[in-house]
Coordinates of C-alpha atoms and ligand atoms in Angstrom, one line a residue:
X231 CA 116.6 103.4 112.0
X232 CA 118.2 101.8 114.7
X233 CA 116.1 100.1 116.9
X234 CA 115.9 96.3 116.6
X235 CA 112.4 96.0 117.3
X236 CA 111.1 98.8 114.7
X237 CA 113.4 96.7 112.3
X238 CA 111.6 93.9 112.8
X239 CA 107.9 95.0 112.8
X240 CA 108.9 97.3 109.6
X241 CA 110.4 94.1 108.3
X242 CA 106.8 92.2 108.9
X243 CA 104.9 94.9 107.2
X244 CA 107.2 94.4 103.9
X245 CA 106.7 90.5 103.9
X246 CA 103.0 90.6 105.4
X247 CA 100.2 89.4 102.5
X248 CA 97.1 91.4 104.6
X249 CA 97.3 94.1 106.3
X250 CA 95.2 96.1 108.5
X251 CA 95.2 98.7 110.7
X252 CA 92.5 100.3 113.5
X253 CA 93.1 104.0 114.3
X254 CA 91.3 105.9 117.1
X255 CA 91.5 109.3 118.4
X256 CA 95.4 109.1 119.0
X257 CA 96.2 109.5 115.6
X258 CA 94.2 112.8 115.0
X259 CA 95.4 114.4 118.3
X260 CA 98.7 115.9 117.1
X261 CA 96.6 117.4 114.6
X262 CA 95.1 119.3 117.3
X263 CA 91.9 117.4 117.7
X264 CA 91.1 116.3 121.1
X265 CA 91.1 112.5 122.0
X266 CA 88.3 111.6 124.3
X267 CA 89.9 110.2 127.3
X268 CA 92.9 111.3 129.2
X269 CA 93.5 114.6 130.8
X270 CA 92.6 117.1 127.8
X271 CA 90.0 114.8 126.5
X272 CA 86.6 115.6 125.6
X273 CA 84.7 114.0 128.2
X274 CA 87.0 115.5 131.0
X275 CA 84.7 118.7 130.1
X276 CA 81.3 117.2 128.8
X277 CA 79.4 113.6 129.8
X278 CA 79.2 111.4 127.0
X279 CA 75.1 110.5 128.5
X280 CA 74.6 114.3 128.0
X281 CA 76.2 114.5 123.9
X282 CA 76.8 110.9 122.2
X283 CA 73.5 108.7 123.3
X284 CA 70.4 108.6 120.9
X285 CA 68.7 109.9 124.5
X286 CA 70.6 113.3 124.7
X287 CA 69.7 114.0 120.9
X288 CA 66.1 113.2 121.4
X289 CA 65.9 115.2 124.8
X290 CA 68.0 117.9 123.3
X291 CA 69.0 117.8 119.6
X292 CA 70.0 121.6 119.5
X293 CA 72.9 120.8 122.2
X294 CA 74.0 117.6 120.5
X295 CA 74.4 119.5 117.4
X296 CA 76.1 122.9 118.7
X297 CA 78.6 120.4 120.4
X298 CA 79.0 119.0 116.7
X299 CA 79.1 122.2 115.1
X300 CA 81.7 123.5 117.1
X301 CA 84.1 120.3 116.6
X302 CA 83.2 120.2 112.9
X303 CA 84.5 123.5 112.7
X304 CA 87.8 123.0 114.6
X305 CA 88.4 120.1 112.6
X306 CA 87.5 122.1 109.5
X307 CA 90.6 124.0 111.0
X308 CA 93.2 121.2 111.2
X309 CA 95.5 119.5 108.9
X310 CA 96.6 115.7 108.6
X311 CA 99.9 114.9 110.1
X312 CA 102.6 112.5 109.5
X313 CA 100.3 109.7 110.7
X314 CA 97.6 109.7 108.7
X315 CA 99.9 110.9 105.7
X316 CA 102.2 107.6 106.8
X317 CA 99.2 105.3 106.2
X318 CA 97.9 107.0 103.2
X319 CA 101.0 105.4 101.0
X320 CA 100.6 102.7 102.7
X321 CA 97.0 102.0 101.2
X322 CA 98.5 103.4 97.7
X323 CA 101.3 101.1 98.0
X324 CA 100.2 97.7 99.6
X325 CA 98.1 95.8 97.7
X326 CA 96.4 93.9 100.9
X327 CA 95.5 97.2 102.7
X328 CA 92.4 97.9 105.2
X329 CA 92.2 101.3 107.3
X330 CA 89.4 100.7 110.0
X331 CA 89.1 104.0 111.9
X332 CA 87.0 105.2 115.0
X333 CA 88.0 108.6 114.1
X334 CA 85.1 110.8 112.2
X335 CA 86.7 113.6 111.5
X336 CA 87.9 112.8 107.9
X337 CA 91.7 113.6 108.1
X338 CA 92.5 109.9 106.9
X339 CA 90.9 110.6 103.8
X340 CA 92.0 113.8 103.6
X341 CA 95.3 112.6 103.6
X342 CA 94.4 110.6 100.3
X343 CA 93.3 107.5 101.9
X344 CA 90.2 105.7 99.8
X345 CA 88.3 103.4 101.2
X346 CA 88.3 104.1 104.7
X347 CA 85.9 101.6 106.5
X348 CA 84.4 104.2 108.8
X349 CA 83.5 102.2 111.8
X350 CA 81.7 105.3 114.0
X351 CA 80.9 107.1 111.2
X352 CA 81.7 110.6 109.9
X353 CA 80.9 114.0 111.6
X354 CA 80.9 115.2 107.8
X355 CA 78.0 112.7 106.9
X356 CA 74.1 113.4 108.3
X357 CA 71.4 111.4 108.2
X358 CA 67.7 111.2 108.5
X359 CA 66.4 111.0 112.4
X360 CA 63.1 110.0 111.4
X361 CA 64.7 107.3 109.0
X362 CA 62.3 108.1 106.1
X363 CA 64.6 106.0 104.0
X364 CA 67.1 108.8 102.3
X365 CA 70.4 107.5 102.2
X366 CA 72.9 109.4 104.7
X367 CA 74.4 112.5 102.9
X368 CA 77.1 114.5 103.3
X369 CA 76.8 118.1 104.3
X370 CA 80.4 119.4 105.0
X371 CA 79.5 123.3 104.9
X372 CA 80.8 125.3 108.0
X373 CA 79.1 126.7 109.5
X374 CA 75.7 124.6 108.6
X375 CA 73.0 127.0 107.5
X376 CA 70.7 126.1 110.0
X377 CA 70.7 124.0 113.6
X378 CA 69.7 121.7 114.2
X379 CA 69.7 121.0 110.2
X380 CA 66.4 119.3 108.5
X381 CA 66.7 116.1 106.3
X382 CA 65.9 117.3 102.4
X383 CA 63.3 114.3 102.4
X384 CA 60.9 114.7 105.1
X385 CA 61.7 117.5 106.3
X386 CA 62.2 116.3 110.0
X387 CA 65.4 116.7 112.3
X388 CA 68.6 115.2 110.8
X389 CA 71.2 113.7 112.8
X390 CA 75.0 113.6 112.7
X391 CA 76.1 110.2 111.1
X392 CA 77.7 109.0 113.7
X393 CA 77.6 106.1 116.0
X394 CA 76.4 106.9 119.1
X395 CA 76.9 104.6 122.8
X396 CA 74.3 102.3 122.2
X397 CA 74.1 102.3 118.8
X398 CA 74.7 99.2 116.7
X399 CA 77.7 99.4 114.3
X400 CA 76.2 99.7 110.4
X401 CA 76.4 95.9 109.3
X402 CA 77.9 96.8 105.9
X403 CA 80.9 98.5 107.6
X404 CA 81.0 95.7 110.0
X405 CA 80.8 92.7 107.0
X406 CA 83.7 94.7 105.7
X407 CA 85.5 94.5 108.8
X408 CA 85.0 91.2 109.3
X409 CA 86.5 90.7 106.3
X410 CA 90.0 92.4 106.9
X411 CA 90.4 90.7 110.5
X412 CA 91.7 87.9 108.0
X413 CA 95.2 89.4 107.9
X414 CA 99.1 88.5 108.7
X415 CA 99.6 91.8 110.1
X416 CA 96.8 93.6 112.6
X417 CA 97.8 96.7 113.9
X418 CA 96.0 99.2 116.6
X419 CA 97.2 102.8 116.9
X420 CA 96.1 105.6 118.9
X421 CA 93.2 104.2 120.5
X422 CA 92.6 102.9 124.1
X423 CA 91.0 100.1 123.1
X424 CA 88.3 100.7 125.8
X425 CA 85.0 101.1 123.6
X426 CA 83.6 97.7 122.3
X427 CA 83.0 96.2 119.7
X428 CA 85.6 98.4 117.8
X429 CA 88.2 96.9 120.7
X430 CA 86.9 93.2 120.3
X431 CA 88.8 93.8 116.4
X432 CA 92.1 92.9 117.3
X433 CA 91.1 89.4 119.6
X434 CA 89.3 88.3 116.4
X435 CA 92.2 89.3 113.8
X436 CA 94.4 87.3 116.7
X437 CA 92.0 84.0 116.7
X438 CA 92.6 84.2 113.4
X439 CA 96.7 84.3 113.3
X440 CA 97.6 87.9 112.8
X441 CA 100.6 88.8 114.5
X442 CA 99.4 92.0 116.3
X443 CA 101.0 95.5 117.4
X444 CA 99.8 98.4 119.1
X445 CA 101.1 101.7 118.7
X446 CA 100.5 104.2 121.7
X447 CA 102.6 106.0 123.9
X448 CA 100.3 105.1 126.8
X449 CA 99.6 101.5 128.2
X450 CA 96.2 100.3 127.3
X451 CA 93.4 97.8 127.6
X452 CA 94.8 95.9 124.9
X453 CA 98.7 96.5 125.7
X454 CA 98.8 93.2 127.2
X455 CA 97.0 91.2 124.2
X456 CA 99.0 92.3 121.2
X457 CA 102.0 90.6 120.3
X458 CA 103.7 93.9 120.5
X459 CA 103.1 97.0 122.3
X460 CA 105.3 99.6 120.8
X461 CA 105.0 102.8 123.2
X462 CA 105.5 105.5 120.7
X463 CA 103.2 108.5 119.2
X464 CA 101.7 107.1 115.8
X465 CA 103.0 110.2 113.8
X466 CA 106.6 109.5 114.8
X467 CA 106.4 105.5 114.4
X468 CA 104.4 105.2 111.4
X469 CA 106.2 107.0 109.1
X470 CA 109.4 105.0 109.8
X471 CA 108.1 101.2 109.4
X472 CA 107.8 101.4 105.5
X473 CA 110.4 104.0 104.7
X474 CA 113.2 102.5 107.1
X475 CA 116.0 104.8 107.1
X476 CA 119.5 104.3 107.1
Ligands
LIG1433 C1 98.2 108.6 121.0 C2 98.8 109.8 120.7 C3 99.6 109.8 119.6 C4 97.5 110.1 122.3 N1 99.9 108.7 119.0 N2 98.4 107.5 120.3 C5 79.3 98.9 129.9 C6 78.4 100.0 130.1 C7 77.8 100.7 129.1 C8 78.0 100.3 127.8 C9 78.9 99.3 127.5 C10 79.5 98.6 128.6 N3 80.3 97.6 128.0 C11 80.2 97.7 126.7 C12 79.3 98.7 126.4 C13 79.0 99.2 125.0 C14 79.7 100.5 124.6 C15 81.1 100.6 125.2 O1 82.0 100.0 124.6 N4 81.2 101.3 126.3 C16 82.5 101.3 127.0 C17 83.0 102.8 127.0 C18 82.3 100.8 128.4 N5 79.7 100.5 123.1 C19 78.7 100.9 122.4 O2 77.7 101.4 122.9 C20 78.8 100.7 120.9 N6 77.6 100.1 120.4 C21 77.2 98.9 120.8 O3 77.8 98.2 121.7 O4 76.1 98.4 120.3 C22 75.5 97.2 120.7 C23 74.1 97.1 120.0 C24 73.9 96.0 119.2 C25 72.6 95.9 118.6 C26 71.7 96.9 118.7 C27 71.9 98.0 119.5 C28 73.2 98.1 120.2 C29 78.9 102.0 120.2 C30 80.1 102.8 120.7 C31 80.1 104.2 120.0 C32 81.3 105.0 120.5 N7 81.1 106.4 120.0 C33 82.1 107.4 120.2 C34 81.6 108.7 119.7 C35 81.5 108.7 118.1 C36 81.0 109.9 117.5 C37 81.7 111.2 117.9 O5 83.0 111.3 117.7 O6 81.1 112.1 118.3 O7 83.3 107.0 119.5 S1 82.7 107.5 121.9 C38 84.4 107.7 121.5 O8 85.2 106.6 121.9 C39 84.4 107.7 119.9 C40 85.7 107.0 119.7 O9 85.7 106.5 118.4 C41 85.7 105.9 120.7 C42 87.0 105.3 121.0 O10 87.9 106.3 121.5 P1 89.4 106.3 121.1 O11 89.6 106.5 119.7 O12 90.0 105.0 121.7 O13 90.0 107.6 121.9 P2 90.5 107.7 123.4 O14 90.4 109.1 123.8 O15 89.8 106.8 124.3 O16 92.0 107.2 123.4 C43 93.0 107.9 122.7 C44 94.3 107.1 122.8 O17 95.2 107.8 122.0 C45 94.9 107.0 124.2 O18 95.2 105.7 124.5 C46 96.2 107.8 124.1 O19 97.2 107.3 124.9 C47 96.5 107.7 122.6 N8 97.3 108.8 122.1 N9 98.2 110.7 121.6 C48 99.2 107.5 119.3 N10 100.3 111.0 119.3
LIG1434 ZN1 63.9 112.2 106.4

């Protein structure tokens, strides 16, 4: 490893106390699993208002969930890459470790990541539409027997466990959250830092004296608010910043 600047972020993650890192949809793409924004992302081809609003499911919950059958079963089809697999030892090998992800399609904790604080949810979890009170379960047969699927409760429509624009983030994930923005070390990856509050993270783990880095090979919202902006796919720079090479 050669360059002076990995050097000396990988050096920062070996002496930092707290760590903690925010993934989005970056990390998952070389995977295969389309991001959201940019040219091949997701809402190039559908309208968020139409798939990922409480509206569109309540208008038309059949649609909502034949959009999230069809990615459930894609991502059924992919494999975690060097990112995630990166950031799995770290949480087995740092003892101040937090994964926040945006990213519901499992692959961090596929990768053998516990405790992933899940901040929209998982695309493998459902939960009750009607909130009769069932806890969310998870469901991860492909494809589902039946759509859209019924909670085992009431009976009524059941709902992908995700969160959804205009949703409130669950306030136990949050609390947790909150709780790892105390940190020496704050890094973003993969993300473009454009959907709130999940992008509002960082500014707090900064107010708070984390030194912070985001990894991306594109310029971002937050580009010019971390202490480092390291331009770089996250399954090529990950991997080197614990296990510096020669
Ligand atoms: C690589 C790479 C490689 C490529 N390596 N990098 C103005 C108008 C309307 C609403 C708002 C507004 N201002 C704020 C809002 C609120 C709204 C919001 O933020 N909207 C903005 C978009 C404007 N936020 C909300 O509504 C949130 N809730 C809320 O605010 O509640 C308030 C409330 C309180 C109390 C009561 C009630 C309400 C909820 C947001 C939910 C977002 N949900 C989604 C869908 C999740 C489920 C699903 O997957 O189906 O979450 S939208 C989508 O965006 C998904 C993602 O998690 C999220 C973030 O996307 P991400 O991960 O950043 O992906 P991309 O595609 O944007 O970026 C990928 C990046 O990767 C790029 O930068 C690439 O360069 C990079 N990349 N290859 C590293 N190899
Ligand atoms: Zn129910």
């Amino acid at each position: 490893m050669h360059d002076p600047s990995i050097s000396a972020l990988s050096l920062r993650l070996q002496r930092a106390r707290r760590i903690t890192v925010l993934t989005g949809a970056g990390v998952s793409a070389p995977s295969g699993i389309p991001t959201f924004r940019g040219p091949q992302g997701l809402w190039r081809s559908h309208r968020p208002e139409d798939l990922a609003t409480p509206q569109a499911f309540g208008r038309d919950p059949q649609l909502v969930w034949e959009w999230y059958a069809w990615r459930r079963k894609h991502i059924a089809s992919c494999e975690p890459n060097a990112g995630h697999v990166a950031l799995a030892r770290w949480s087995q090998v740092l003892p101040c470790f937090t994964l926040i992800t945006q990213n519901v399609d499992g692959l961090h904790e596929r990768a053998g990541t516990s405790g992933v604080l899940r901040f929209h949810g998982s695309i493998w979890h459902l939960r009750c539409w009607d909130r009769c009170g069932i806890e969310p379960w998870r469901d991860d047969r492909v494809p589902l027997p039946e759509l859209p699927p019924r909670c085992p409760a009431c009976g009524g429509l059941a709902r992908p466990d995700v969160v959804w624009f205009g949703e409130p983030i669950d306030h136990r994930v949050l609390d947790q959250c909150q709780a790892a923005l105390d940190c020496d070390l704050f890094i973003v990856a993969g993300t473009s830092s454009v959907v709130y509050p999940a992008a509002g993270l960082l500014d707090v783990a900064a107010a708070r004296g984390a030194f912070t880095v985001e990894i991306n090979p594109e310029a971002t919202d937050a580009s010019s608010r971390v202490n480092l902006s390291w331009r770089g796919p996250a399954e090529q720079v990950l991997p080197l910043l614990l296990d510096p090479g020669p």
